[in-house]
Tab-separated table of C-alpha atoms in Angstrom:
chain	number	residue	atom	x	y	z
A	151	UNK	CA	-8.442	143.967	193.444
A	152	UNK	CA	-8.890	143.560	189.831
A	153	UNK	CA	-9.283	147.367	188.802
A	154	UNK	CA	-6.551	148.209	191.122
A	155	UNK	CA	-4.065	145.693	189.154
A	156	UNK	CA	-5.689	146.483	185.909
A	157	UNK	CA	-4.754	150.714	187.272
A	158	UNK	CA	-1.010	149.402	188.344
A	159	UNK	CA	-0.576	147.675	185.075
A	160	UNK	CA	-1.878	150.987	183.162
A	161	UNK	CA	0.960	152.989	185.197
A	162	UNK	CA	3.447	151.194	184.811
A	163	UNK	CA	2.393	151.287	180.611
A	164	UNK	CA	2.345	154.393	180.973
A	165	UNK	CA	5.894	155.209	182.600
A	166	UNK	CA	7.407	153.148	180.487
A	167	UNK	CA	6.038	154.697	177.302
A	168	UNK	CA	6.888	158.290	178.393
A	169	UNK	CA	10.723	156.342	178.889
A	170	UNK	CA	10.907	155.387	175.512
A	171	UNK	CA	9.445	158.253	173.891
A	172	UNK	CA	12.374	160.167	174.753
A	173	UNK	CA	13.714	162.919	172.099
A	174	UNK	CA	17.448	163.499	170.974
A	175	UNK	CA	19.027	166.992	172.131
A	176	UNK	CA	19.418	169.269	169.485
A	177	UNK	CA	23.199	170.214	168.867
A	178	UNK	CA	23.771	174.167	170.544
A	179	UNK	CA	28.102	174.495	170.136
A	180	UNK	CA	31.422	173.363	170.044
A	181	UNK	CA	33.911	174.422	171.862
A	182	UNK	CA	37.690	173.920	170.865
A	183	UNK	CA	40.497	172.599	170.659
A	184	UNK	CA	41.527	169.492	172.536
A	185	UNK	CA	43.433	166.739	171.996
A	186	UNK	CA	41.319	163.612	173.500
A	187	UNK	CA	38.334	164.426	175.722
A	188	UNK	CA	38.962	161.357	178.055
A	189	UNK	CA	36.240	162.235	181.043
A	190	UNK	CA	34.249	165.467	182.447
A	191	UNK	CA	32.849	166.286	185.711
A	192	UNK	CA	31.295	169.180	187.084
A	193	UNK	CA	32.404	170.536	190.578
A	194	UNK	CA	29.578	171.888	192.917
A	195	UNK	CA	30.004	175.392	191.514
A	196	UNK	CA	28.715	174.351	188.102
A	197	UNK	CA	32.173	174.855	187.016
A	198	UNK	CA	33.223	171.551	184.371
A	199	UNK	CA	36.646	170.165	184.577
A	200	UNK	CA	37.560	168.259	181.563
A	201	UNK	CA	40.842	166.169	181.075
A	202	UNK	CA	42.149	166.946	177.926
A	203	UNK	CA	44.357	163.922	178.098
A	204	UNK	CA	47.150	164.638	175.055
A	205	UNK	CA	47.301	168.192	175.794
A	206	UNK	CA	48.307	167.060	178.988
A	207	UNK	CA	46.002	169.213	180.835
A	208	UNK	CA	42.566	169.466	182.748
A	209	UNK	CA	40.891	172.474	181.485
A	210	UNK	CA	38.180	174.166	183.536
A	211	UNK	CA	35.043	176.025	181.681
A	212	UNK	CA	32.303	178.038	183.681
A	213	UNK	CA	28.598	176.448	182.550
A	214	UNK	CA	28.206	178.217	179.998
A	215	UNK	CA	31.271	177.047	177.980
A	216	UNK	CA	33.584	179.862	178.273
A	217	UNK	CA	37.231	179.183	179.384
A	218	UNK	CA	38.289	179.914	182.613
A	219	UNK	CA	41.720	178.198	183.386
A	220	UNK	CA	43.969	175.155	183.022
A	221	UNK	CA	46.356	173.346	185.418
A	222	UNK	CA	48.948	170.897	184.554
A	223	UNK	CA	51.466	170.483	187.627
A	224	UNK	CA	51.040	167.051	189.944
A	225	UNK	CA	52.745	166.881	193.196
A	226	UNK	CA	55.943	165.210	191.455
A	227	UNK	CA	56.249	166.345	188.099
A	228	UNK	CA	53.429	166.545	185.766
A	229	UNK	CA	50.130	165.347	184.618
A	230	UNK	CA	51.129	162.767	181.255
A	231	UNK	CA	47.533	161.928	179.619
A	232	UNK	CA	44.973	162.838	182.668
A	233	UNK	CA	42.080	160.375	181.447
A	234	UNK	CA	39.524	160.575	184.911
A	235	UNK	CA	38.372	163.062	186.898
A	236	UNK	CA	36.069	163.011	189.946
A	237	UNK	CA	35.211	164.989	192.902
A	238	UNK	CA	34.554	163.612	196.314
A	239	UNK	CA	32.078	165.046	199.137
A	240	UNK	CA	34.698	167.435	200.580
A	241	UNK	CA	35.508	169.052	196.982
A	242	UNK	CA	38.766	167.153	196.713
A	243	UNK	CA	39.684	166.898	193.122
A	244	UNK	CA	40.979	163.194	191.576
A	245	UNK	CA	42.624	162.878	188.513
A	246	UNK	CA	43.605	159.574	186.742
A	247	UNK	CA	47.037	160.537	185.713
A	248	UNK	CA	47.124	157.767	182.938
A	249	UNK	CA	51.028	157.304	181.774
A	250	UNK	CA	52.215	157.676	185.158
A	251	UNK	CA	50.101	155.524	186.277
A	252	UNK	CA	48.863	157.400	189.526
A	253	UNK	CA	45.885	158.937	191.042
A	254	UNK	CA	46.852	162.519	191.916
A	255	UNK	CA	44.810	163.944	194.478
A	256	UNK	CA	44.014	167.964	194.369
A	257	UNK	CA	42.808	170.022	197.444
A	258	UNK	CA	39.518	172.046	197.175
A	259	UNK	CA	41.480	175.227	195.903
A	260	UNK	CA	42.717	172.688	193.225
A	261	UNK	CA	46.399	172.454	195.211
A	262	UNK	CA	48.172	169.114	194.911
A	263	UNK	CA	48.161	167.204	198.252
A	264	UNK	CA	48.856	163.551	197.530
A	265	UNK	CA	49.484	160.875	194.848
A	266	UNK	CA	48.755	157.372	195.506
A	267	UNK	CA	49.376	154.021	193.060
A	268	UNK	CA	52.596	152.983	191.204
A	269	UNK	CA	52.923	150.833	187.768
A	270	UNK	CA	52.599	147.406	188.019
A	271	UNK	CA	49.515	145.006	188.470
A	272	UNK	CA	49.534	144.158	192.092
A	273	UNK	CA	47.366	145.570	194.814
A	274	UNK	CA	47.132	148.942	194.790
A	275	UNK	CA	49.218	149.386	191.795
A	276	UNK	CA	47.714	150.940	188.701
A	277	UNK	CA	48.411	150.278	184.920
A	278	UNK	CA	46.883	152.779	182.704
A	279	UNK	CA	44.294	153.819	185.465
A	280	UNK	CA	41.689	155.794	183.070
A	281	UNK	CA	38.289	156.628	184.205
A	282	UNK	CA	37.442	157.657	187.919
A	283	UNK	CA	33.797	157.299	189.940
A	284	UNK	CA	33.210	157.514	193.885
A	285	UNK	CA	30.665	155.646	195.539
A	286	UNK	CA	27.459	157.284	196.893
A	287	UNK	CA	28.567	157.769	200.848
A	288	UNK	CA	31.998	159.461	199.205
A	289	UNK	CA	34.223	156.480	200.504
A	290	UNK	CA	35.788	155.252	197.810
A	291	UNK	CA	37.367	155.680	194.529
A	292	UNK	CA	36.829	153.473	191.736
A	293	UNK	CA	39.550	153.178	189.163
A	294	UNK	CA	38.974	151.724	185.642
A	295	UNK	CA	42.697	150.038	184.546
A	296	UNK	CA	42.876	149.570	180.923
A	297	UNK	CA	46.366	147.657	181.331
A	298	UNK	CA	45.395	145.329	184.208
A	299	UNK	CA	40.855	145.032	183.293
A	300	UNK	CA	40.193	145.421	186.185
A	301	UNK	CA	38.942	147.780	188.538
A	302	UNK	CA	40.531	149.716	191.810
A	303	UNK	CA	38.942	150.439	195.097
A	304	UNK	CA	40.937	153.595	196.929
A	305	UNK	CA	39.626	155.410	199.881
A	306	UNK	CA	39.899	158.967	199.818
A	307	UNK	CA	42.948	158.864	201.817
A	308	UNK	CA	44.849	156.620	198.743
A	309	UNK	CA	44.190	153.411	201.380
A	310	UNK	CA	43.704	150.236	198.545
A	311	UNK	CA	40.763	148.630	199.283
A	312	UNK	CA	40.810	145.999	196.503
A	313	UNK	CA	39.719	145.326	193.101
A	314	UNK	CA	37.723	143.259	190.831
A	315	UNK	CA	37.996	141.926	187.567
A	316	UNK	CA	40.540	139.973	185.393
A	317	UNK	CA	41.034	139.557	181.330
A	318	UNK	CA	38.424	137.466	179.604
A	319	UNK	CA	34.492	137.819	178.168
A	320	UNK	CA	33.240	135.909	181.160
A	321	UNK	CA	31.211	137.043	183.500
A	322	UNK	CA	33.097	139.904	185.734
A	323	UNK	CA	35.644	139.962	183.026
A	324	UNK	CA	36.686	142.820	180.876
A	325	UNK	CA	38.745	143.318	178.180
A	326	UNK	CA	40.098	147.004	178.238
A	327	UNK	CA	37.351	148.437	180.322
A	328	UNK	CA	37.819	152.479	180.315
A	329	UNK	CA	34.326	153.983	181.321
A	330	UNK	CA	33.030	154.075	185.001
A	331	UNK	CA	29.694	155.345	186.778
A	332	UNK	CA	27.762	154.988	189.650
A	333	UNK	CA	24.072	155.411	189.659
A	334	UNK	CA	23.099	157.982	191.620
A	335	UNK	CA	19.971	155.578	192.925
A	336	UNK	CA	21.163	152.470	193.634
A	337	UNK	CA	25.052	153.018	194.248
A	338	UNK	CA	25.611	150.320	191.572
A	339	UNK	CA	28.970	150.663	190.101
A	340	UNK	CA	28.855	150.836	185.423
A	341	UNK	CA	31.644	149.596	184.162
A	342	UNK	CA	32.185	149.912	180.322
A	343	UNK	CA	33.557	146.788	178.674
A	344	UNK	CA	34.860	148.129	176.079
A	345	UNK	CA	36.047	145.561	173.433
A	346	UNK	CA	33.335	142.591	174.716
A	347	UNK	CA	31.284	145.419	173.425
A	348	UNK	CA	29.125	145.576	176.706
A	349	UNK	CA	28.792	147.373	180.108
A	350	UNK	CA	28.580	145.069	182.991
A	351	UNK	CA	27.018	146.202	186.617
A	352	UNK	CA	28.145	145.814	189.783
A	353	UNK	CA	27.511	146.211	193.450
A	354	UNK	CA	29.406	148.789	195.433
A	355	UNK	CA	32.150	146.457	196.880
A	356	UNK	CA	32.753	144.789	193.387
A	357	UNK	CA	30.511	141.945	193.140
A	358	UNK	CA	28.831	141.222	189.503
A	359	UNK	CA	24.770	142.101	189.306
A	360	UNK	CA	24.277	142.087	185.569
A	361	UNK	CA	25.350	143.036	181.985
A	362	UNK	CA	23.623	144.321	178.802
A	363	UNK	CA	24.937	145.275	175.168
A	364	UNK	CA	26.311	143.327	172.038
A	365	UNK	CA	28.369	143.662	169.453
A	366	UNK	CA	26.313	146.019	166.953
A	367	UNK	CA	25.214	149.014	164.909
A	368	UNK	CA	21.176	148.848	166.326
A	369	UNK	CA	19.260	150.128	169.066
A	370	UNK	CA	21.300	148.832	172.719
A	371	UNK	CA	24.034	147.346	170.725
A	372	UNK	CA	27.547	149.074	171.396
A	373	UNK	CA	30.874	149.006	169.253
A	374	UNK	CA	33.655	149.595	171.316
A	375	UNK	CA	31.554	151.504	174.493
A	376	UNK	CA	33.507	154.241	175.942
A	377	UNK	CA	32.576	157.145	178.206
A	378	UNK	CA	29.204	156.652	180.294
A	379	UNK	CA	27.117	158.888	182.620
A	380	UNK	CA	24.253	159.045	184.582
A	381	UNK	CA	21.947	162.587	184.810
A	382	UNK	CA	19.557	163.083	187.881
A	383	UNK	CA	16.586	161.305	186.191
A	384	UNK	CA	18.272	158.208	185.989
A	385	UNK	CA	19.128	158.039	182.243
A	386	UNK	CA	22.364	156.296	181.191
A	387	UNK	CA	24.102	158.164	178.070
A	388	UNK	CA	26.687	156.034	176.706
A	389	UNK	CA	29.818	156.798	174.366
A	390	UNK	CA	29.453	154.285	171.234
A	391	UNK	CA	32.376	154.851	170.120
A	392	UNK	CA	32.956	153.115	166.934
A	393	UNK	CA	29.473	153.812	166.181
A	394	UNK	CA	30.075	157.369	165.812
A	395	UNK	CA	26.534	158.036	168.506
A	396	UNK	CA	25.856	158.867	171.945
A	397	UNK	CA	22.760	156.146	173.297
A	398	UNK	CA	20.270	156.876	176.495
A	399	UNK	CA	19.419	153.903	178.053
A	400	UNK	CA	17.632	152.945	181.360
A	401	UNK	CA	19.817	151.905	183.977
A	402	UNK	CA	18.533	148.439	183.541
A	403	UNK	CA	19.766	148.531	179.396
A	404	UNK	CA	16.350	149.639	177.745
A	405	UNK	CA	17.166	151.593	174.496
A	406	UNK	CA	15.390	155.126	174.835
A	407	UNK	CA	17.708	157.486	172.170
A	408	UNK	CA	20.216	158.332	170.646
A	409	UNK	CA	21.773	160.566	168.141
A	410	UNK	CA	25.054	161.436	166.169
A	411	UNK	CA	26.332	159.712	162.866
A	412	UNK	CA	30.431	159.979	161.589
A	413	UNK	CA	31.337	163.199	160.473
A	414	UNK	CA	32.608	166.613	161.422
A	415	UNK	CA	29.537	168.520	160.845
A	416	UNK	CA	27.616	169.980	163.509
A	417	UNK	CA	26.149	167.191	165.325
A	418	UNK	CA	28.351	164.921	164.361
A	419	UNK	CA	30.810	162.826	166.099
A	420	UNK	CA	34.528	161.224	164.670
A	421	UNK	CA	35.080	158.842	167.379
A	422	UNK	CA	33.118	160.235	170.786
A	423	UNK	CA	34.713	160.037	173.746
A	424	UNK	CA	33.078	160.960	177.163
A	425	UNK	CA	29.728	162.824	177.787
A	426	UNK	CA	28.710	164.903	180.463
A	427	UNK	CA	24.753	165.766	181.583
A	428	UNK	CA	25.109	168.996	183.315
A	429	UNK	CA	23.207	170.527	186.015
A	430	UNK	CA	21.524	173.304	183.456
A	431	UNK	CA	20.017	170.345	181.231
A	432	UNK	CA	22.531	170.176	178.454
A	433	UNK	CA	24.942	167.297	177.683
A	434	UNK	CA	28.602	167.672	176.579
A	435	UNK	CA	30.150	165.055	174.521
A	436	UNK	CA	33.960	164.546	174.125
A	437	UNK	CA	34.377	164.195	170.067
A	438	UNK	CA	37.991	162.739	169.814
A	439	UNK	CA	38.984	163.162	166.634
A	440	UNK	CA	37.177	166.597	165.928
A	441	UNK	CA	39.300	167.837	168.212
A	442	UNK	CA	36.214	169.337	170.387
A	443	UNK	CA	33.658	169.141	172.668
A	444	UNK	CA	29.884	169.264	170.942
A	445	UNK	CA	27.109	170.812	173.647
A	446	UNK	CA	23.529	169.726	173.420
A	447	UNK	CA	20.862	170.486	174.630
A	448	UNK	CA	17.588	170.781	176.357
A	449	UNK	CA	18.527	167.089	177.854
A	450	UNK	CA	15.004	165.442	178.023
A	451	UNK	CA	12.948	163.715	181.848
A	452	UNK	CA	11.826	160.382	181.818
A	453	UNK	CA	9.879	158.769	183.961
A	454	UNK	CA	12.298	156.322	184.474
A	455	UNK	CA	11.937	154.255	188.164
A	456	UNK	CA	9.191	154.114	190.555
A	457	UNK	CA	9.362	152.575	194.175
A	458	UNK	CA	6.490	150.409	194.461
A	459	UNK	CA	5.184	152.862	197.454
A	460	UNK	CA	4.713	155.483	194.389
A	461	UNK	CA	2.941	152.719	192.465
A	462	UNK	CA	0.385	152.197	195.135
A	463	UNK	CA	0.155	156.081	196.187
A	464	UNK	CA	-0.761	156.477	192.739
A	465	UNK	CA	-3.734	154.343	192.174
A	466	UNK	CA	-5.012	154.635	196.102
């Protein structure tokens, strides 16, 4: 019994070395011009949609970064600062259509079909509705408000399903939260808290589990936490802003790397925005005021969660 805790204990040493021995990316291109990088996703074709929120566009890039097309129209009007993007299990494209404070819904061929919220802050209206996530059996839509801190439930059909959250630093409080992720294990819902300088975690109906980050410059500390996303491993990349740096964290908080420092150079960032892990192991970040979008790359595996089945298997 006592070697096979001594072997467990070993493992799990050894797991969570390999976590935190992670390396940066090394910077591989830009690609220009936009006006605000608010949120990426890529479809199921490998295809990345990216709302270019002041250009008042979503612009669509094959994998490799070259530019394919760009769409603007909504069912009524126009798009007026898309900030969030996400796809659900049928290929039905969302987009957080910020200043008219909607959720315009696009059809697999990337036709407008329906819109659903209006301004205001009661249920099922939106006020600056920014980032977008869907839950892991594709049922609903989460919707980050920056006006109301809060966030939306939608089914897929625009049906309000309720929300969570009101203004404060307390617990299941924001104060102008703007990113949103679920992990891909769990289902938990990430919400970025932007100016308590934290990102709080939640189950997928809304109710608190946890929080991590302060106010801070070092490793797991966050000024003004932005975009957020999960890759297939299970690392968290986060947007620190203010900080000028991108941080990889474990979904539980644990620093594991980061890199970027304020500048324009290559490598760089001038107030990053949103980043995006895609499915060829490179990351995209969203650097606002650079007016691009810096590619990275090769995105490094951790050994990052183990079911307690693995554990065993492995010391049996």
């Amino acid at each position: 019994m006592l070697r096979r805790l001594l072997l467990a204990g070993l493992l799990v040493s050894a797991i969570t070395e390999r976590a935190h021995a992670l390396t940066p990316p090394v910077w591989l291109g830009n690609l220009y011009t936009f006006n605000q990088v608010s949120q990426m996703v890529q479809a199921p074709d490998g295809r990345v949609f990216v709302a270019d929120s002041y250009d008042d566009r979503v612009a669509v890039y094959a994998s490799t970064g070259a530019f394919l097309f760009q769409f603007t129209s909504a069912l009524n009007g126009s798009l007026h600062i898309p900030s969030g993007l996400v796809f659900d299990h049928d290929g039905n494209l969302y987009v957080a259509d910020q200043f008219n404070h909607r959720i315009v819904k696009y059809s697999a061929g990337l036709v407008p079909v329906q819109e659903f919220g209006s301004p205001g802050n009661g249920p099922g209206q939106l006020t600056y509705p920014t980032n977008l996530a869907i839950s892991l059996d594709g049922t609903r839509i989460y919707v980050t408000e920056f006006g109301n801190d809060r966030v939306s439930m939608f089914g897929t059909d625009g049906t309000f399903l309720g929300s969570f959250g009101s203004t404060g630093a307390g617990v299941s409080q924001f104060d102008h939260p703007w990113g949103l992720v679920v992990e891909p294990g769990s289902g938990l819902v990430f919400v970025s808290d932007q100016l308590n300088h934290r990102i709080e975690v939640f189950s997928p109906t809304g109710t608190y589990q946890s929080q991590f980050g302060t106010f801070g410059n070092g490793d797991g500390q966050f000024h003004n936490p932005v975009g957020m996303a999960f890759d297939a491993g299970g690392v968290l990349y986060v947007c620190d802003q203010l900080n000028n740096r991108v941080q990889a964290l474990t979904d539980a908080g644990a620093f594991l790397t980061k890199w970027g420092s304020f500048g324009s150079s290559n490598g760089q960032f001038y107030n990053d925005w949103c980043v995006l892990p895609t499915s060829d192991g490179n990351i995209w970040v969203g650097d606002t005021y650079n007016y691009r979008i810096e590619i990275f790359g090769p995105r490094a595996v951790a050994a990052l969660r183990k079911s307690w089945g693995q554990l065993k298997s492995a010391f049996h």
